[in-house]
Amino acid sequence: MPGTIRSVSLVWVVLLVCLSSRRTSVGAAPICTNGQVGCHVLSLDNLFDRVIQHSARMHGISSDLHSEFEQYFLPSKNQIGRVGRICHTSTIITPNGKENAQRMAREQLTEVILKLLIAWRDPLWHFHQSMAHHHDFNNFSSNKALEMNDMVHELRQGVEKVAEKMQVLGIISNSVTSLASPEVLLPSDSADWRLMKDYDLLYCFRRDSNKVQNYLKILKCRIVPDHGC
């Protein structure tokens, strides 16, 4: 795993920093789900708000980079938006539309979100490495690619905190597989992204990051409907 990936505890601290747009010291008390000694305990509503804000920022960055990529490399043909593209996450069964997502069991919807995030664990790092070798692509945009990579890892840890909190409160069962063994959630063809072109990869991430954001909003409104729904 690349050295830029933070440890679990530090990742969660960084997630909170990104969402609040403020810097905190590394020694600040970590976030906990069930009130261990020396931890900050957040309500489920607050945890949801933080991951939703983080997912919105991640999707915004992916959309910005998508536009910049098209401007730099494909000014005369809209290949990024072409119909018929197959993403490496296509084998992950996701609910089609808001109504289907609302009908899906809470455990299943949580697991879909985590599956999508886990599936992007390696592709975004390699996408960043690829961008670093494009001389026409400025350093600012290359840094965005790295930031997306970090944000996926941070968001996954945040969603896992939300799932743990829901389990503690008895809202969902303990059947969310990724909390015990995330690798089992990866689809059998999860390495197919290696065959994709950079602009296809970026298109697919923008699509999936939008799904994650929408699913998190739907999940929150099903569980804490009186808070911002």
mmCIF file of N, CA and C in Angstrom, residues 117-186:
data_model
loop_
_atom_site.group_PDB
_atom_site.id
_atom_site.type_symbol
_atom_site.label_atom_id
_atom_site.label_comp_id
_atom_site.label_asym_id
_atom_site.label_seq_id
_atom_site.Cartn_x
_atom_site.Cartn_y
_atom_site.Cartn_z
ATOM 1 N N LEU A 117 -16.273 2.171 -2.638
ATOM 2 C CA LEU A 117 -15.076 2.847 -2.140
ATOM 3 C C LEU A 117 -13.863 1.920 -2.162
ATOM 4 N N ILE A 118 -14.057 0.680 -1.755
ATOM 5 C CA ILE A 118 -12.948 -0.275 -1.726
ATOM 6 C C ILE A 118 -12.447 -0.558 -3.134
ATOM 7 N N ALA A 119 -13.359 -0.605 -4.099
ATOM 8 C CA ALA A 119 -12.970 -0.909 -5.482
ATOM 9 C C ALA A 119 -12.068 0.154 -6.089
ATOM 10 N N TRP A 120 -12.064 1.356 -5.498
ATOM 11 C CA TRP A 120 -11.217 2.441 -6.014
ATOM 12 C C TRP A 120 -9.931 2.588 -5.217
ATOM 13 N N ARG A 121 -9.642 1.646 -4.360
ATOM 14 C CA ARG A 121 -8.476 1.737 -3.489
ATOM 15 C C ARG A 121 -7.166 1.831 -4.287
ATOM 16 N N ASP A 122 -7.009 1.002 -5.273
ATOM 17 C CA ASP A 122 -5.775 0.977 -6.067
ATOM 18 C C ASP A 122 -5.835 1.820 -7.342
ATOM 19 N N PRO A 123 -6.966 1.822 -8.068
ATOM 20 C CA PRO A 123 -7.001 2.564 -9.337
ATOM 21 C C PRO A 123 -6.645 4.038 -9.230
ATOM 22 N N LEU A 124 -7.093 4.711 -8.184
ATOM 23 C CA LEU A 124 -6.826 6.147 -8.084
ATOM 24 C C LEU A 124 -5.355 6.439 -7.811
ATOM 25 N N TRP A 125 -4.701 5.569 -7.079
ATOM 26 C CA TRP A 125 -3.266 5.762 -6.854
ATOM 27 C C TRP A 125 -2.512 5.649 -8.181
ATOM 28 N N HIS A 126 -2.856 4.664 -8.959
ATOM 29 C CA HIS A 126 -2.182 4.485 -10.245
ATOM 30 C C HIS A 126 -2.564 5.598 -11.223
ATOM 31 N N PHE A 127 -3.784 6.108 -11.106
ATOM 32 C CA PHE A 127 -4.186 7.240 -11.939
ATOM 33 C C PHE A 127 -3.335 8.459 -11.605
ATOM 34 N N HIS A 128 -3.103 8.691 -10.328
ATOM 35 C CA HIS A 128 -2.239 9.801 -9.919
ATOM 36 C C HIS A 128 -0.832 9.619 -10.477
ATOM 37 N N GLN A 129 -0.297 8.402 -10.408
ATOM 38 C CA GLN A 129 1.026 8.131 -10.939
ATOM 39 C C GLN A 129 1.071 8.405 -12.438
ATOM 40 N N SER A 130 0.007 8.057 -13.126
ATOM 41 C CA SER A 130 -0.063 8.306 -14.565
ATOM 42 C C SER A 130 -0.086 9.801 -14.862
ATOM 43 N N MET A 131 -0.856 10.558 -14.065
ATOM 44 C CA MET A 131 -0.947 12.000 -14.262
ATOM 45 C C MET A 131 0.404 12.681 -14.048
ATOM 46 N N ALA A 132 1.191 12.150 -13.134
ATOM 47 C CA ALA A 132 2.487 12.756 -12.840
ATOM 48 C C ALA A 132 3.428 12.688 -14.031
ATOM 49 N N HIS A 133 3.152 11.792 -14.982
ATOM 50 C CA HIS A 133 4.014 11.642 -16.154
ATOM 51 C C HIS A 133 3.489 12.400 -17.373
ATOM 52 N N HIS A 134 2.326 13.059 -17.218
ATOM 53 C CA HIS A 134 1.788 13.871 -18.309
ATOM 54 C C HIS A 134 2.351 15.287 -18.184
ATOM 55 N N HIS A 135 3.236 15.670 -19.072
ATOM 56 C CA HIS A 135 3.872 16.989 -18.985
ATOM 57 C C HIS A 135 2.885 18.116 -19.259
ATOM 58 N N ASP A 136 1.801 17.825 -19.996
ATOM 59 C CA ASP A 136 0.819 18.855 -20.303
ATOM 60 C C ASP A 136 -0.175 19.080 -19.166
ATOM 61 N N PHE A 137 -0.120 18.225 -18.201
ATOM 62 C CA PHE A 137 -1.059 18.299 -17.088
ATOM 63 C C PHE A 137 -0.359 18.988 -15.931
ATOM 64 N N ASN A 138 -0.900 20.121 -15.461
ATOM 65 C CA ASN A 138 -0.180 20.912 -14.467
ATOM 66 C C ASN A 138 -0.157 20.222 -13.097
ATOM 67 N N ASN A 139 0.753 20.685 -12.248
ATOM 68 C CA ASN A 139 0.940 20.062 -10.942
ATOM 69 C C ASN A 139 -0.297 20.177 -10.065
ATOM 70 N N PHE A 140 -1.032 21.272 -10.234
ATOM 71 C CA PHE A 140 -2.238 21.457 -9.435
ATOM 72 C C PHE A 140 -3.245 20.349 -9.708
ATOM 73 N N SER A 141 -3.429 20.012 -10.978
ATOM 74 C CA SER A 141 -4.357 18.952 -11.343
ATOM 75 C C SER A 141 -3.841 17.591 -10.908
ATOM 76 N N SER A 142 -2.550 17.387 -11.013
ATOM 77 C CA SER A 142 -1.967 16.131 -10.554
ATOM 78 C C SER A 142 -2.174 15.961 -9.055
ATOM 79 N N ASN A 143 -2.060 17.065 -8.311
ATOM 80 C CA ASN A 143 -2.300 17.008 -6.878
ATOM 81 C C ASN A 143 -3.756 16.681 -6.567
ATOM 82 N N LYS A 144 -4.668 17.115 -7.422
ATOM 83 C CA LYS A 144 -6.075 16.769 -7.242
ATOM 84 C C LYS A 144 -6.283 15.266 -7.355
ATOM 85 N N ALA A 145 -5.559 14.646 -8.279
ATOM 86 C CA ALA A 145 -5.660 13.202 -8.434
ATOM 87 C C ALA A 145 -5.191 12.501 -7.170
ATOM 88 N N LEU A 146 -4.124 13.008 -6.573
ATOM 89 C CA LEU A 146 -3.630 12.430 -5.322
ATOM 90 C C LEU A 146 -4.615 12.684 -4.194
ATOM 91 N N GLU A 147 -5.203 13.862 -4.178
ATOM 92 C CA GLU A 147 -6.169 14.192 -3.136
ATOM 93 C C GLU A 147 -7.391 13.275 -3.213
ATOM 94 N N MET A 148 -7.848 12.979 -4.427
ATOM 95 C CA MET A 148 -8.966 12.048 -4.585
ATOM 96 C C MET A 148 -8.620 10.687 -4.005
ATOM 97 N N ASN A 149 -7.413 10.241 -4.271
ATOM 98 C CA ASN A 149 -6.971 8.953 -3.740
ATOM 99 C C ASN A 149 -7.043 8.940 -2.221
ATOM 100 N N ASP A 150 -6.528 9.994 -1.592
ATOM 101 C CA ASP A 150 -6.555 10.071 -0.132
ATOM 102 C C ASP A 150 -7.986 10.155 0.390
ATOM 103 N N MET A 151 -8.835 10.908 -0.301
ATOM 104 C CA MET A 151 -10.188 11.116 0.176
ATOM 105 C C MET A 151 -11.013 9.836 0.144
ATOM 106 N N VAL A 152 -10.756 8.972 -0.831
ATOM 107 C CA VAL A 152 -11.467 7.695 -0.885
ATOM 108 C C VAL A 152 -11.159 6.867 0.355
ATOM 109 N N HIS A 153 -9.891 6.824 0.727
ATOM 110 C CA HIS A 153 -9.502 6.070 1.918
ATOM 111 C C HIS A 153 -10.098 6.691 3.178
ATOM 112 N N GLU A 154 -10.080 8.014 3.250
ATOM 113 C CA GLU A 154 -10.639 8.695 4.406
ATOM 114 C C GLU A 154 -12.147 8.467 4.497
ATOM 115 N N LEU A 155 -12.824 8.547 3.358
ATOM 116 C CA LEU A 155 -14.274 8.372 3.356
ATOM 117 C C LEU A 155 -14.656 6.947 3.728
ATOM 118 N N ARG A 156 -13.895 6.001 3.255
ATOM 119 C CA ARG A 156 -14.183 4.606 3.620
ATOM 120 C C ARG A 156 -14.102 4.429 5.141
ATOM 121 N N GLN A 157 -13.071 4.993 5.772
ATOM 122 C CA GLN A 157 -12.947 4.888 7.216
ATOM 123 C C GLN A 157 -14.113 5.587 7.907
ATOM 124 N N GLY A 158 -14.543 6.708 7.346
ATOM 125 C CA GLY A 158 -15.676 7.424 7.926
ATOM 126 C C GLY A 158 -16.964 6.629 7.831
ATOM 127 N N VAL A 159 -17.219 6.007 6.680
ATOM 128 C CA VAL A 159 -18.427 5.194 6.508
ATOM 129 C C VAL A 159 -18.390 3.983 7.441
ATOM 130 N N GLU A 160 -17.215 3.436 7.638
ATOM 131 C CA GLU A 160 -17.099 2.316 8.579
ATOM 132 C C GLU A 160 -17.439 2.769 10.002
ATOM 133 N N LYS A 161 -17.051 3.990 10.362
ATOM 134 C CA LYS A 161 -17.420 4.529 11.674
ATOM 135 C C LYS A 161 -18.941 4.670 11.787
ATOM 136 N N VAL A 162 -19.576 5.132 10.703
ATOM 137 C CA VAL A 162 -21.031 5.250 10.697
ATOM 138 C C VAL A 162 -21.671 3.875 10.877
ATOM 139 N N ALA A 163 -21.158 2.867 10.153
ATOM 140 C CA ALA A 163 -21.696 1.512 10.254
ATOM 141 C C ALA A 163 -21.530 0.958 11.665
ATOM 142 N N GLU A 164 -20.371 1.207 12.265
ATOM 143 C CA GLU A 164 -20.133 0.738 13.626
ATOM 144 C C GLU A 164 -21.118 1.394 14.602
ATOM 145 N N LYS A 165 -21.359 2.689 14.402
ATOM 146 C CA LYS A 165 -22.312 3.395 15.264
ATOM 147 C C LYS A 165 -23.711 2.823 15.101
ATOM 148 N N MET A 166 -24.106 2.526 13.869
ATOM 149 C CA MET A 166 -25.432 1.956 13.635
ATOM 150 C C MET A 166 -25.546 0.577 14.272
ATOM 151 N N GLN A 167 -24.468 -0.190 14.254
ATOM 152 C CA GLN A 167 -24.475 -1.496 14.903
ATOM 153 C C GLN A 167 -24.615 -1.361 16.410
ATOM 154 N N VAL A 168 -23.875 -0.408 16.999
ATOM 155 C CA VAL A 168 -23.945 -0.179 18.439
ATOM 156 C C VAL A 168 -25.363 0.202 18.859
ATOM 157 N N LEU A 169 -26.035 0.989 18.017
ATOM 158 C CA LEU A 169 -27.388 1.449 18.326
ATOM 159 C C LEU A 169 -28.454 0.421 17.959
ATOM 160 N N GLY A 170 -28.038 -0.692 17.352
ATOM 161 C CA GLY A 170 -28.988 -1.727 16.971
ATOM 162 C C GLY A 170 -29.798 -1.407 15.730
ATOM 163 N N ILE A 171 -29.328 -0.433 14.925
ATOM 164 C CA ILE A 171 -30.048 -0.029 13.718
ATOM 165 C C ILE A 171 -29.814 -1.014 12.582
ATOM 166 N N ILE A 172 -28.600 -1.541 12.501
ATOM 167 C CA ILE A 172 -28.284 -2.565 11.518
ATOM 168 C C ILE A 172 -27.661 -3.757 12.244
ATOM 169 N N SER A 173 -27.663 -4.895 11.571
ATOM 170 C CA SER A 173 -27.063 -6.091 12.150
ATOM 171 C C SER A 173 -25.547 -6.026 11.992
ATOM 172 N N ASN A 174 -24.877 -7.035 12.467
ATOM 173 C CA ASN A 174 -23.412 -7.098 12.368
ATOM 174 C C ASN A 174 -22.959 -7.800 11.100
ATOM 175 N N SER A 175 -23.800 -7.769 10.057
ATOM 176 C CA SER A 175 -23.507 -8.529 8.840
ATOM 177 C C SER A 175 -22.772 -7.728 7.771
ATOM 178 N N VAL A 176 -22.378 -6.479 8.087
ATOM 179 C CA VAL A 176 -21.648 -5.682 7.102
ATOM 180 C C VAL A 176 -20.247 -6.256 6.979
ATOM 181 N N THR A 177 -20.004 -6.963 5.891
ATOM 182 C CA THR A 177 -18.815 -7.794 5.742
ATOM 183 C C THR A 177 -17.522 -7.009 5.820
ATOM 184 N N SER A 178 -17.503 -5.814 5.242
ATOM 185 C CA SER A 178 -16.253 -5.076 5.098
ATOM 186 C C SER A 178 -15.623 -4.714 6.430
ATOM 187 N N LEU A 179 -16.430 -4.632 7.489
ATOM 188 C CA LEU A 179 -15.877 -4.251 8.779
ATOM 189 C C LEU A 179 -14.947 -5.334 9.323
ATOM 190 N N ALA A 180 -15.119 -6.567 8.826
ATOM 191 C CA ALA A 180 -14.256 -7.658 9.270
ATOM 192 C C ALA A 180 -13.189 -7.987 8.241
ATOM 193 N N SER A 181 -13.571 -7.991 6.963
ATOM 194 C CA SER A 181 -12.631 -8.374 5.905
ATOM 195 C C SER A 181 -12.995 -7.656 4.612
ATOM 196 N N PRO A 182 -12.465 -6.449 4.392
ATOM 197 C CA PRO A 182 -12.853 -5.652 3.230
ATOM 198 C C PRO A 182 -12.541 -6.311 1.895
ATOM 199 N N GLU A 183 -11.518 -7.158 1.845
ATOM 200 C CA GLU A 183 -11.115 -7.744 0.568
ATOM 201 C C GLU A 183 -12.206 -8.610 -0.047
ATOM 202 N N VAL A 184 -13.066 -9.197 0.786
ATOM 203 C CA VAL A 184 -14.085 -10.084 0.239
ATOM 204 C C VAL A 184 -15.144 -9.310 -0.530
ATOM 205 N N LEU A 185 -15.180 -7.995 -0.369
ATOM 206 C CA LEU A 185 -16.163 -7.185 -1.079
ATOM 207 C C LEU A 185 -15.733 -6.862 -2.500
ATOM 208 N N LEU A 186 -14.454 -7.042 -2.807
ATOM 209 C CA LEU A 186 -13.981 -6.705 -4.146
ATOM 210 C C LEU A 186 -14.564 -7.679 -5.162
#
